[in-house]
Short mmCIF file of C-alpha atoms in Angstrom, two decimals:
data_model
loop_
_atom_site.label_atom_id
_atom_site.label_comp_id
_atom_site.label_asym_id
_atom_site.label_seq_id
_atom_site.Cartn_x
_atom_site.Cartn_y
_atom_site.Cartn_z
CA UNK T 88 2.99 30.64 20.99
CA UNK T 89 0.73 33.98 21.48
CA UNK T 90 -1.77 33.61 24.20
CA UNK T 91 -5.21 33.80 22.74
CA UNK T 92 -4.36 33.42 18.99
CA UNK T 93 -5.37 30.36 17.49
CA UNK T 94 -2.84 28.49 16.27
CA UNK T 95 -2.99 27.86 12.87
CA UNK T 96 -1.36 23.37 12.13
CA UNK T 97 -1.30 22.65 8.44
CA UNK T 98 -0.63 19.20 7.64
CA UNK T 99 0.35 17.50 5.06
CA UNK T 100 -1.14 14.05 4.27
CA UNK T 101 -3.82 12.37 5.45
CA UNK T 102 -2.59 8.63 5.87
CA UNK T 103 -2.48 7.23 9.68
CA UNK T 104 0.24 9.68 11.07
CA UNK T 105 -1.83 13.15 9.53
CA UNK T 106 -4.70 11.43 10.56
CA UNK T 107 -3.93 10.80 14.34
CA UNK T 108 -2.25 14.21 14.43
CA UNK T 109 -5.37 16.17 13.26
CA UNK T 110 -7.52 14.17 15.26
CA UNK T 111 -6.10 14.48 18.34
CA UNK T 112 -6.04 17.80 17.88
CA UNK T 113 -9.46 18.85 19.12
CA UNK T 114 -8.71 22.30 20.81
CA UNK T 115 -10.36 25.08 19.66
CA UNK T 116 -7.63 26.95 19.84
CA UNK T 117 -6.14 25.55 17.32
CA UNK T 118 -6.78 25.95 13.37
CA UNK T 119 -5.90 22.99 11.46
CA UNK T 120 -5.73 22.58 7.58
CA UNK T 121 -5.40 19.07 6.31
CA UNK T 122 -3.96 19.07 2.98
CA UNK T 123 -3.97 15.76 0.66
CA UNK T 124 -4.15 15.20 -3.21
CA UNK T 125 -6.75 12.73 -2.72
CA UNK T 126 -9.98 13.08 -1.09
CA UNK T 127 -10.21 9.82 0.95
CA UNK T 128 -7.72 8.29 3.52
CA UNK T 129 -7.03 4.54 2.61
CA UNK T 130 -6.33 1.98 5.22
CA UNK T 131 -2.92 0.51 3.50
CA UNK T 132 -2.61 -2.77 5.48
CA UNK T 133 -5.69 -4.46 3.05
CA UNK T 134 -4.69 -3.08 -0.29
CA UNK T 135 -3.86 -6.62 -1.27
CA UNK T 136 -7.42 -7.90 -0.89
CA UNK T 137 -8.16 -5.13 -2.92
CA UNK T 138 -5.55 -6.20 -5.30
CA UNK T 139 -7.04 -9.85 -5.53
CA UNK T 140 -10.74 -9.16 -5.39
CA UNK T 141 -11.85 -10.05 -1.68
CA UNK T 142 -12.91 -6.24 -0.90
CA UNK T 143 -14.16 -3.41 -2.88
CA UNK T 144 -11.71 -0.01 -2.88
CA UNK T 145 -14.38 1.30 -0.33
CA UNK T 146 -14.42 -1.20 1.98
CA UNK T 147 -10.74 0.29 2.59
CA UNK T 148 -11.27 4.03 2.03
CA UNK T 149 -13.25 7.12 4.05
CA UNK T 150 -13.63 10.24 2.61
CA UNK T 151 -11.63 12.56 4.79
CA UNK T 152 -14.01 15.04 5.17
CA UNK T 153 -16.40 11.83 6.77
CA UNK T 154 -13.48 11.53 8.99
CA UNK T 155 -13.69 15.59 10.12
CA UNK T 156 -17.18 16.59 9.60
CA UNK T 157 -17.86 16.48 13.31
CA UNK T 158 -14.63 18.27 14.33
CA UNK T 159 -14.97 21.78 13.56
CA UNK T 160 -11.58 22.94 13.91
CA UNK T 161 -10.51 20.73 10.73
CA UNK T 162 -10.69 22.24 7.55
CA UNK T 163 -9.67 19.45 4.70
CA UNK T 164 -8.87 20.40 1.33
CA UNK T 165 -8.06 18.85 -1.78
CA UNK T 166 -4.66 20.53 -2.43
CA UNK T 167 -1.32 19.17 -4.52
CA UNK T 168 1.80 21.01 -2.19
CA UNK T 169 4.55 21.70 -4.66
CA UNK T 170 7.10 23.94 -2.12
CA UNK T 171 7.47 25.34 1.52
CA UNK T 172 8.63 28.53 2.22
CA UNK T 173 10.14 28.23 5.66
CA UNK T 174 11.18 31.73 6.43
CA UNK T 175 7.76 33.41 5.48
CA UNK T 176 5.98 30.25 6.39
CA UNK T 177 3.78 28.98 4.11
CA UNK T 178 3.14 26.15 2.77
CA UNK T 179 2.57 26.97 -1.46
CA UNK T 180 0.23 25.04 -3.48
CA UNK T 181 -0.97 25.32 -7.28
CA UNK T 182 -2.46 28.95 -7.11
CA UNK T 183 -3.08 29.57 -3.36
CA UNK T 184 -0.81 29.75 -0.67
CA UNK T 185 -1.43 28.29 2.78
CA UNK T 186 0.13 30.75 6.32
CA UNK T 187 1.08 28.40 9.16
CA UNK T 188 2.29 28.25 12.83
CA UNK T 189 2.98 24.61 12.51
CA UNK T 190 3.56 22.48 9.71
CA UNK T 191 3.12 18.96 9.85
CA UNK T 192 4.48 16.90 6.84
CA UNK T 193 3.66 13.21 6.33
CA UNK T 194 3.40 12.75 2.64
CA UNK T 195 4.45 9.08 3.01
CA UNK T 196 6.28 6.72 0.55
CA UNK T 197 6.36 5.32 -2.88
CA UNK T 198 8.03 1.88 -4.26
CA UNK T 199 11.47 1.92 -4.66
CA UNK T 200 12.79 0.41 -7.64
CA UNK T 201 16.82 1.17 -6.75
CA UNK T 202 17.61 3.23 -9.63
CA UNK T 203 15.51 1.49 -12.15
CA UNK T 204 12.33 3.30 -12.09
CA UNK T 205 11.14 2.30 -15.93
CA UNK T 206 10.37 -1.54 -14.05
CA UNK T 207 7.42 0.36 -12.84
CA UNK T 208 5.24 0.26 -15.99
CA UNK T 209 5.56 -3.72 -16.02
CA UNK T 210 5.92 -4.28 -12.07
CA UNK T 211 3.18 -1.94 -10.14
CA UNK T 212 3.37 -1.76 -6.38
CA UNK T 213 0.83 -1.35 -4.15
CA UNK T 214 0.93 2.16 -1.70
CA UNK T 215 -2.75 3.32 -3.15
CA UNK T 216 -5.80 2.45 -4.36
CA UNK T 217 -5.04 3.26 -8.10
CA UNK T 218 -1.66 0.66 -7.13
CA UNK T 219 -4.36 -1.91 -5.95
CA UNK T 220 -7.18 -1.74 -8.85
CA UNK T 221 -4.58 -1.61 -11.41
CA UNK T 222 -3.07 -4.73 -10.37
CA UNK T 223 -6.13 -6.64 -9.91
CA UNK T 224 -7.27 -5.76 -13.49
CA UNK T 225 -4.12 -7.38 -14.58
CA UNK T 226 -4.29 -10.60 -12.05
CA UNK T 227 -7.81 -11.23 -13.15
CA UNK T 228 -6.45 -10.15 -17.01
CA UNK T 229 -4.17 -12.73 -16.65
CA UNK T 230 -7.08 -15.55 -15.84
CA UNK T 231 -8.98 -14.61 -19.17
CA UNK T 232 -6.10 -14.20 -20.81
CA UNK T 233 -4.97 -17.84 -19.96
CA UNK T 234 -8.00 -19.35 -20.81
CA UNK T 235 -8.34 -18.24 -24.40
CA UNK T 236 -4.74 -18.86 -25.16
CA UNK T 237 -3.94 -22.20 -27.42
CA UNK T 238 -0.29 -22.27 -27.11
CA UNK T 239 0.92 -23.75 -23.69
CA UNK T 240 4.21 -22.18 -22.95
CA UNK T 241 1.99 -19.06 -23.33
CA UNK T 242 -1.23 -20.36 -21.04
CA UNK T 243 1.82 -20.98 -18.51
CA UNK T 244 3.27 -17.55 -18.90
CA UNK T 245 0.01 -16.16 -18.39
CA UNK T 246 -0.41 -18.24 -14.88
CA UNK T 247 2.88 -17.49 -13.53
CA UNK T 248 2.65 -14.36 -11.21
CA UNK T 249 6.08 -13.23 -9.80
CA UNK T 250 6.00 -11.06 -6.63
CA UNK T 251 9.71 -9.32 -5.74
CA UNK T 252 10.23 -8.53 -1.69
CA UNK T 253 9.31 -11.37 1.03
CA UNK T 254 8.26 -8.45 3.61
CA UNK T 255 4.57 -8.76 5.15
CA UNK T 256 3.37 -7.22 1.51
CA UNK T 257 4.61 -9.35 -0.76
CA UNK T 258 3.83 -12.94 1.45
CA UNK T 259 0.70 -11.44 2.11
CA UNK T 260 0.01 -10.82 -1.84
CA UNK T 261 1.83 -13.92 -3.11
CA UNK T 262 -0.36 -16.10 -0.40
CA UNK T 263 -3.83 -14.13 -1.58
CA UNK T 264 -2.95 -14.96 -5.93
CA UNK T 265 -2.79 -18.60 -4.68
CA UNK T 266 -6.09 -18.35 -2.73
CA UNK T 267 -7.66 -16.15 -5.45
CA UNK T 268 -7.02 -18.88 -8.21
CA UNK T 269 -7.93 -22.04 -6.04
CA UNK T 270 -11.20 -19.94 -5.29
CA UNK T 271 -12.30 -19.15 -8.79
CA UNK T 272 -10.26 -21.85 -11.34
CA UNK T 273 -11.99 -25.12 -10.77
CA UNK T 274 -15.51 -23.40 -10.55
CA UNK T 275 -15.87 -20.88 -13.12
CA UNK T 276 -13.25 -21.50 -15.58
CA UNK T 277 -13.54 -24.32 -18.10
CA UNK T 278 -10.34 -24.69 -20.20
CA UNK T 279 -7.45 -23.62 -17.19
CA UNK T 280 -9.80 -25.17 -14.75
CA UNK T 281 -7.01 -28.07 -13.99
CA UNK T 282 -4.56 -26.35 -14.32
CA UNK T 283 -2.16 -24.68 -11.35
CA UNK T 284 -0.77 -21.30 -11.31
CA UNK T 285 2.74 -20.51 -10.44
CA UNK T 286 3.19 -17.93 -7.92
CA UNK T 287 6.49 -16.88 -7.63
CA UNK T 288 8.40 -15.59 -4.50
CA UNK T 289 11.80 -13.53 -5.11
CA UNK T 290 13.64 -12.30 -2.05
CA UNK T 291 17.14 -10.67 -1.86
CA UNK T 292 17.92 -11.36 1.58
CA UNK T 293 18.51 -15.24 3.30
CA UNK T 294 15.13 -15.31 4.25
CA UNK T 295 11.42 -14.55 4.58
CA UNK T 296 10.17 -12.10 6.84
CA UNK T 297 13.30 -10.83 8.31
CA UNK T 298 12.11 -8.83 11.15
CA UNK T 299 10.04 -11.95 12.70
CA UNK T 300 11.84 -13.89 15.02
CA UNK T 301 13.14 -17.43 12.94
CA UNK T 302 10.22 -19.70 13.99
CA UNK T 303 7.99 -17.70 12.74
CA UNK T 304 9.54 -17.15 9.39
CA UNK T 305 9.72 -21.03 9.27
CA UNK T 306 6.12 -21.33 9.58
CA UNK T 307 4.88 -18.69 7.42
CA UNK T 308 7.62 -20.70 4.81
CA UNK T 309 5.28 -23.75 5.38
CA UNK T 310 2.24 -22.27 5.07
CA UNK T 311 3.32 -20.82 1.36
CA UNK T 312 4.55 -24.36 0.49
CA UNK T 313 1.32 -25.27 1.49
CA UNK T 314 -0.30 -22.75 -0.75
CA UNK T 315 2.16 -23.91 -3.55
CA UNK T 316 3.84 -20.15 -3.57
CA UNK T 317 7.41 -21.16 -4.79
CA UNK T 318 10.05 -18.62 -2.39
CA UNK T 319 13.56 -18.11 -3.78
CA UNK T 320 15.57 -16.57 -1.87
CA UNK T 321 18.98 -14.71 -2.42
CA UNK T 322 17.67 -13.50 -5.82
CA UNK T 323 18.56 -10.11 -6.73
CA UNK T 324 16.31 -9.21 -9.74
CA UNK T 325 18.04 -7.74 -13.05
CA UNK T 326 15.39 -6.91 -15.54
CA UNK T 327 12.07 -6.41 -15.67
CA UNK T 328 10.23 -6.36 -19.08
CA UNK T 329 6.59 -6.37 -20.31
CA UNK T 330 6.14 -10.86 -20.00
CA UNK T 331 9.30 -11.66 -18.17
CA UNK T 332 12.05 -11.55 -14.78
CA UNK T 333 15.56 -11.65 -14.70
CA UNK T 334 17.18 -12.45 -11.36
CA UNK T 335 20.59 -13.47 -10.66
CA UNK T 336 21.11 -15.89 -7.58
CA UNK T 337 25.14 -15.73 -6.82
CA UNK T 338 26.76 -16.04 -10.38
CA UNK T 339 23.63 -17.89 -11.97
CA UNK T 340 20.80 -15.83 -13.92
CA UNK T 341 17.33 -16.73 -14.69
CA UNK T 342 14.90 -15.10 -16.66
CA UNK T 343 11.33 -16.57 -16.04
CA UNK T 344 8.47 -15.56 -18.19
CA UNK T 345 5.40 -14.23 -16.07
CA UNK T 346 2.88 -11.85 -17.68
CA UNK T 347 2.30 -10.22 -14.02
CA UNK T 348 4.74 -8.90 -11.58
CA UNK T 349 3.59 -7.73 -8.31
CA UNK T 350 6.59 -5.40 -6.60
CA UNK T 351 6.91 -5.42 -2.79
CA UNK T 352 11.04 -5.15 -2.47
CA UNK T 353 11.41 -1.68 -1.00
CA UNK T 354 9.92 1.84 -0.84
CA UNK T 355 11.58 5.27 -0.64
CA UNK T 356 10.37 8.76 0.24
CA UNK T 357 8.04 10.94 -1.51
CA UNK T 358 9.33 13.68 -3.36
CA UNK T 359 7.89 16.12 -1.06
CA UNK T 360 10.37 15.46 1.67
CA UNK T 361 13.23 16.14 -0.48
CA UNK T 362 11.50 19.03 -1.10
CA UNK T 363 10.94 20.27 2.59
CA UNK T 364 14.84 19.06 3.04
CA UNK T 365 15.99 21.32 0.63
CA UNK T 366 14.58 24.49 1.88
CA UNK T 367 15.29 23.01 5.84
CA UNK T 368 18.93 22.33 5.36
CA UNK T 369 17.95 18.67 6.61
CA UNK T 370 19.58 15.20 5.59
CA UNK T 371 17.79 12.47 3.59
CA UNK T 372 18.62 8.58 4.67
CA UNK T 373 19.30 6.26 1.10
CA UNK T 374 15.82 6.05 0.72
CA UNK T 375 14.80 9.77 0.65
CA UNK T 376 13.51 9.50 4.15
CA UNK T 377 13.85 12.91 6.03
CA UNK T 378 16.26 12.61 8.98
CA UNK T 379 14.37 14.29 12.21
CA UNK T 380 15.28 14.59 15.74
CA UNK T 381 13.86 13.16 18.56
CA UNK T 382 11.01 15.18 19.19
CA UNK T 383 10.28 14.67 15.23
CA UNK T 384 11.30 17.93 14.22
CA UNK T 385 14.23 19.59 11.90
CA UNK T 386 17.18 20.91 12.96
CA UNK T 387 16.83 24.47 13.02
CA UNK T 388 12.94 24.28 12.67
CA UNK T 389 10.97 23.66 15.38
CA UNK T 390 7.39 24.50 14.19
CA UNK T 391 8.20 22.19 11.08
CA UNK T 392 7.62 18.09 11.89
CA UNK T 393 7.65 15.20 9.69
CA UNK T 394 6.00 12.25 10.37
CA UNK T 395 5.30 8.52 9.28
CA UNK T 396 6.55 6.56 6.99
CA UNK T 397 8.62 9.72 5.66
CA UNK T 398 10.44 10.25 8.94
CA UNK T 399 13.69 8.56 9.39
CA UNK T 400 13.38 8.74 13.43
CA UNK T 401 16.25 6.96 14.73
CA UNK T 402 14.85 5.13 18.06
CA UNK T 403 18.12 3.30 18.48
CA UNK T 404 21.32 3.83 17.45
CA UNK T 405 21.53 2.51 13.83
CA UNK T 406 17.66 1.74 13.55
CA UNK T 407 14.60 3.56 12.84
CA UNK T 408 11.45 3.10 12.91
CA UNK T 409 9.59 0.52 10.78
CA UNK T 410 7.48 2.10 8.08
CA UNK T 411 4.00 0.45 9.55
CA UNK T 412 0.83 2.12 11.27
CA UNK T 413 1.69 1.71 14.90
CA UNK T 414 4.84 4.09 14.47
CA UNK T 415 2.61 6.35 12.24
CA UNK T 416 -0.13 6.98 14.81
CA UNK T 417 2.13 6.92 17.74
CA UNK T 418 4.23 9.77 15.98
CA UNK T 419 1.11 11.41 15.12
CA UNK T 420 -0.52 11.58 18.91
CA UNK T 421 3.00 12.66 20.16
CA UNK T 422 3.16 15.60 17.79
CA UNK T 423 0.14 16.55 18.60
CA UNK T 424 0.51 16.47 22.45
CA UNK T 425 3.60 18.35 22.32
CA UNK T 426 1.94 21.15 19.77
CA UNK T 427 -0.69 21.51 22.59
CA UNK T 428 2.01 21.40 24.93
CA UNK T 429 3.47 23.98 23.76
CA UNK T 430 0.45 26.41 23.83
CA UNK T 431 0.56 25.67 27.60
CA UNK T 432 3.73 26.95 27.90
CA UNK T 433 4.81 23.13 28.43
CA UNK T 434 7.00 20.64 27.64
CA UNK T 435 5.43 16.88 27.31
CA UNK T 436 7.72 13.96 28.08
CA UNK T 437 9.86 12.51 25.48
CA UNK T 438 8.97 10.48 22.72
CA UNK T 439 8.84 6.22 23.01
CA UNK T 440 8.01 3.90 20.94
CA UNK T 441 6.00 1.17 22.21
CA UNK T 442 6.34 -1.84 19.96
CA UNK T 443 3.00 -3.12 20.13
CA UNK T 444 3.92 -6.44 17.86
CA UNK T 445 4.09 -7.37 14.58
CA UNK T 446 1.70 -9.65 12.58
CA UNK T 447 1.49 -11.46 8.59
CA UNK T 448 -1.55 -13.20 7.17
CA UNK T 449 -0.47 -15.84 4.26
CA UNK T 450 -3.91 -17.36 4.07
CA UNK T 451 -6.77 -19.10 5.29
CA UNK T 452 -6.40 -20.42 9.04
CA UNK T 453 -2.45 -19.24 8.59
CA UNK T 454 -0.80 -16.51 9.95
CA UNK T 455 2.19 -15.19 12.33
CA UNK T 456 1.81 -12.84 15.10
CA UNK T 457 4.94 -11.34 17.76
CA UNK T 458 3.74 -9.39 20.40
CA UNK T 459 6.83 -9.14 22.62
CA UNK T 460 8.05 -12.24 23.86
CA UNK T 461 5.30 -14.31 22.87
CA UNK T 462 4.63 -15.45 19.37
CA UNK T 463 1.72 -17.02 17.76
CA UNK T 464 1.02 -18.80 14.68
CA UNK T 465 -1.78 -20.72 12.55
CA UNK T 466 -5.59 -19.81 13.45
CA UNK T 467 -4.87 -17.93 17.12
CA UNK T 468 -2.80 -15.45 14.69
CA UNK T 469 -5.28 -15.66 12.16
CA UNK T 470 -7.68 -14.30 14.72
CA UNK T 471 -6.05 -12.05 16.33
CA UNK T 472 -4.96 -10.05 12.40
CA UNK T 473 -8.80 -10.04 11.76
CA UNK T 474 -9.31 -8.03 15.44
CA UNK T 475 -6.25 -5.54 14.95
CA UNK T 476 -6.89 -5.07 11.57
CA UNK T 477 -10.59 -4.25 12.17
CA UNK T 478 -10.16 -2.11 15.26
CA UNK T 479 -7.97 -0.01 13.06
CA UNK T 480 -10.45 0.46 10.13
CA UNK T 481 -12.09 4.29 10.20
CA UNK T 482 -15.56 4.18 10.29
CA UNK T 483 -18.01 1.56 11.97
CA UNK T 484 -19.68 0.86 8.66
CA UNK T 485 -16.23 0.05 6.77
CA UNK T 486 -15.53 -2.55 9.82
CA UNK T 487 -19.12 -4.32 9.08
CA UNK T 488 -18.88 -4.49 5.33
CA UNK T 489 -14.89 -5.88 6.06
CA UNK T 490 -15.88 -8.53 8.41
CA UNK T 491 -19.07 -9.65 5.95
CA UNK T 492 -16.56 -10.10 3.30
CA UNK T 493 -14.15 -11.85 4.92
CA UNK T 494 -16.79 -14.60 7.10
CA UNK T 495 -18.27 -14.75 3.24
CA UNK T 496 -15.11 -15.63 1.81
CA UNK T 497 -14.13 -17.84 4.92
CA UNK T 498 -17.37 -20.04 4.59
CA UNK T 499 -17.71 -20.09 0.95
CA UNK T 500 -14.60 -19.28 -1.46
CA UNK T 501 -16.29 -16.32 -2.78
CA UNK T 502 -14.69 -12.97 -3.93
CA UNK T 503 -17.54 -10.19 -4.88
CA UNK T 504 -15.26 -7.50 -6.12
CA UNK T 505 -13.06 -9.48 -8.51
CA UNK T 506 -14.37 -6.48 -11.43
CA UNK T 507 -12.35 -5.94 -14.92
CA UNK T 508 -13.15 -2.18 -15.07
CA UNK T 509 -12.98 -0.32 -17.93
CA UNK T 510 -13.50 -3.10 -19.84
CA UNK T 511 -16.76 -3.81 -22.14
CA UNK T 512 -17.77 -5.77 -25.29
CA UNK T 513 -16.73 -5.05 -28.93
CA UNK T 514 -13.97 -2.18 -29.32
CA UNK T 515 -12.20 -3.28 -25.89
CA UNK T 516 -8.83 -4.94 -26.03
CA UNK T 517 -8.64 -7.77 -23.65
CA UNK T 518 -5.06 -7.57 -23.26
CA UNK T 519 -2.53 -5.80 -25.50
CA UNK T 520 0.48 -7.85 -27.45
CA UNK T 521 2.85 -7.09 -24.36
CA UNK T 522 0.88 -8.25 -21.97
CA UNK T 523 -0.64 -4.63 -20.66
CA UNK T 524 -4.31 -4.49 -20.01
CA UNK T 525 -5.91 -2.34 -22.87
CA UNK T 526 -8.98 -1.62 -20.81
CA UNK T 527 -9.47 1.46 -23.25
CA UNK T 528 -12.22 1.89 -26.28
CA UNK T 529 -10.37 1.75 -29.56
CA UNK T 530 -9.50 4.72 -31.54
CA UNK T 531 -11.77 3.63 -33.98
CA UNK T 532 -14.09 0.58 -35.38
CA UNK T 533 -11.57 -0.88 -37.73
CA UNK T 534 -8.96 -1.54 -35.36
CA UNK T 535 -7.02 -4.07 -36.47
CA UNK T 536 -7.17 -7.41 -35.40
CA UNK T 537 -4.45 -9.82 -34.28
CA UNK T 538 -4.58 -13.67 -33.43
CA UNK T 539 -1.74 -13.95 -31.00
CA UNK T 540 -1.74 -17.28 -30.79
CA UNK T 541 -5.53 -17.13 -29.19
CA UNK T 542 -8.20 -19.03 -29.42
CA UNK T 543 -9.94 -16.22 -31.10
CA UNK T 544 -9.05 -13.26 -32.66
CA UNK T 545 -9.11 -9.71 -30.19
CA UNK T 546 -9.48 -6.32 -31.18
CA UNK T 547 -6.28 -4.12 -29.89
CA UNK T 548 -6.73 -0.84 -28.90
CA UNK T 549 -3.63 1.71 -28.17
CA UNK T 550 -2.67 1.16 -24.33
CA UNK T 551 -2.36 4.13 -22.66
CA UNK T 552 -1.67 2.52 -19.05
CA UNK T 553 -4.81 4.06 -17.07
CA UNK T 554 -7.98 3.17 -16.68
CA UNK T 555 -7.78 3.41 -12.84
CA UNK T 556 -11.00 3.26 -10.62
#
């Protein structure tokens, strides 16, 4: 690096890894230029209350130029990066190029659906916060769909809510559908008000949970029992189609009709790291994560860093890092110590992961924690989510309005955000024939009409899949 030039970071993203990196940053000689297609960094871990109304999208989300507005050195702008040109370097955007010393990519990941990527339509997952209000118009869809349906095998299909991948997201989501319809059936619903949803669990591997020691997989097992969340386990799914699963467990197959399907079973790279591997020469792992070395770097490249969930770092032979926060933000301050590091004409120790634990909420007073040695379950764990999960949380006013929600829902049962948007009197479809959610206006007043099987006759307007807060 030249003495007395600023040094000019651009980086890509701004999830928990761009976000560390950027804000440990705060040298002013140093020029950095955040870069995200969004204007708001989202704190991932919560998107499931989101999903099943217990917190509004902003309770979750800061506008990333809240984040920087006090750090003068950051300039954040809303940018889509389509290619980097390594040898001139710059990173290119729609229209304007961007010059940098650095670069700084951590673009993150997107749901993996193994090479069957049409399942997405009919099984969302949850990485954003267009993932998370789009499924909880169709959870809360399903609810007033059930309760002005007349046929039963259709009521049922209606209430049964299939979630594929036992990780942290998908107990976490299938324990939060069973809270959300004990919360709101029996008190505001008249016709489904006995009745009892069926939320269930498909997982490909022997068990729940896998990277929690066996104890604690055990008891987060009992607490879904508990819950009534039915886990199958060994289930590879098939086929997924617009009101129904295929799995196949050994040689047996069994297609279960569910009107909403919640997918939690993997996740893979975003595109923009193939895209940076290209023009680097680097390696992608099987799930289009870019292979860096141990500094975080590329081979042949080392001004160009990828961080995050989109970094395959191997800190072991034969494993890398688990695609959660506390790798993210320990990846980011590292990357930005050694960029500072380097202005010095210094070289910072190497990188180590400290494994600061690993936690799972399934639901009220029940949850799993492993910090080292010592593991926890049941309200201690519950307790000790709600403090790391909080202390995490940008912004002191996001923290406040978290915490009211969740001592509100605690004490009384209560979910404020559970909102159909889009959604409004005559002209709206409830819910198409397929089982999408038609929160659209219809193309026009005589739309035609169709019974379904309903209580009641709906007006169907074309679906065009949107609608997204």
């Amino acid at each position: 690096m030249n003495a007395g030039r600023v040094h000019r970071v651009v980086i890509v993203g701004g999830g928990f890894a761009g976000l560390r990196t950027a804000k440990s940053l705060r040298n002013p000689a140093v020029q950095i230029t955040l870069l995200d297609r969004r204007n708001h960094h989202v704190f991932q871990p919560l998107l499931y209350q989101v999903a099943t109304g217990m917190l509004s999208p902003a309770n979750i989300a800061t506008p990333l130029r809240s984040v920087f507005r006090r750090q003068r050195n950051v300039e954040v702008l809303l940018e889509e990066v389509v290619a980097f040109d390594l040898v001139g370097k710059v990173v290119r955007c729609p229209g304007r190029d961007f010059p940098y010393d650095t670069l700084v990519l951590a673009a993150g990941v997107r749901h993996h659906y193994f090479g069957h990527d049409d399942w997405e339509a009919d099984a969302p997952g949850l990485k954003s916060l267009e993932d998370a209000t789009t499924l909880r118009r169709r959870i809360l869809y399903a609810f007033e769909a059930a309760e002005l349906e007349d046929d039963p095998e259709a009521r049922e299909a209606w209430l049964t809510f299939v979630v594929v991948g036992a990780g942290p997201t998908g107990v976490e989501m299938a324990g939060a559908i069973c809270e959300l319809a004990r919360s709101i059936l029996a008190r505001e619903f008249r016709r489904i008000s006995s009745a009892k949803p069926r939320v269930l669990l498909i997982e490909g591997g022997s068990g729940i949970l896998p990277s929690f020691a066996v104890g604690l997989s055990g008891a987060a097992m009992s607490s879904l029992a508990r819950l009534g969340v039915v886990v199958r386990t060994g289930c590879i799914v098939t086929d997924v189609r617009p009101g129904s699963v295929t799995f196949r467990r050994g040689e047996a197959t069994e297609t279960v009709a569910a009107r909403t399907v919640v997918w939690a079973a993997g996740v893979k790279g975003s595109p923009l790291g193939a895209t940076l591997a290209v023009a680097a020469g680097a390696e992608l792992d099987p799930s289009g994560r870019v292979k860096v070395l141990a500094d975080f770097s590329l081979p042949g490249h080392p001004d160009v860093f990828v961080i995050g969930d989109l970094a395959a770092y191997e800190a072991a032979p034969g494993r890398t890092l688990p695609g959660v926060a506390q790798p993210a933000l320990q990846a980011g301050a590292y990357v930005a110590r050694l960029i500072l590091a380097r202005q010095r004409g210094q070289t910072p120790p190497a990188f180590r992961y400290d494994d600061r634990g690993s936690m799972a909420i399934i639901g009220r007073d029940a949850a799993i924690a492993q910090v080292g040695r010592f593991q926890f379950s049941g309200f201690i764990a519950c307790g000790m989510w709600m403090f790391i999960h909080l202390l995490f949380i940008e912004q002191c006013h996001n923290r406040l309005l978290v915490l009211t929600q969740w001592l509100r829902s605690y004490f009384t049962g209560g979910r404020s955000a559970r909102l159909i948007e889009g959604a409004s009197s005559a002209g709206t479809a409830l819910l198409d024939p397929n089982g999408d959610d038609g929160a659209h206006l219809a193309s026009t007043p005589s739309a035609p009409e169709v019974a379904s099987g309903r209580s009641r006759p709906i007006r169907v307007s074309p679906n065009t899949n949107g609608g997204q807060a």
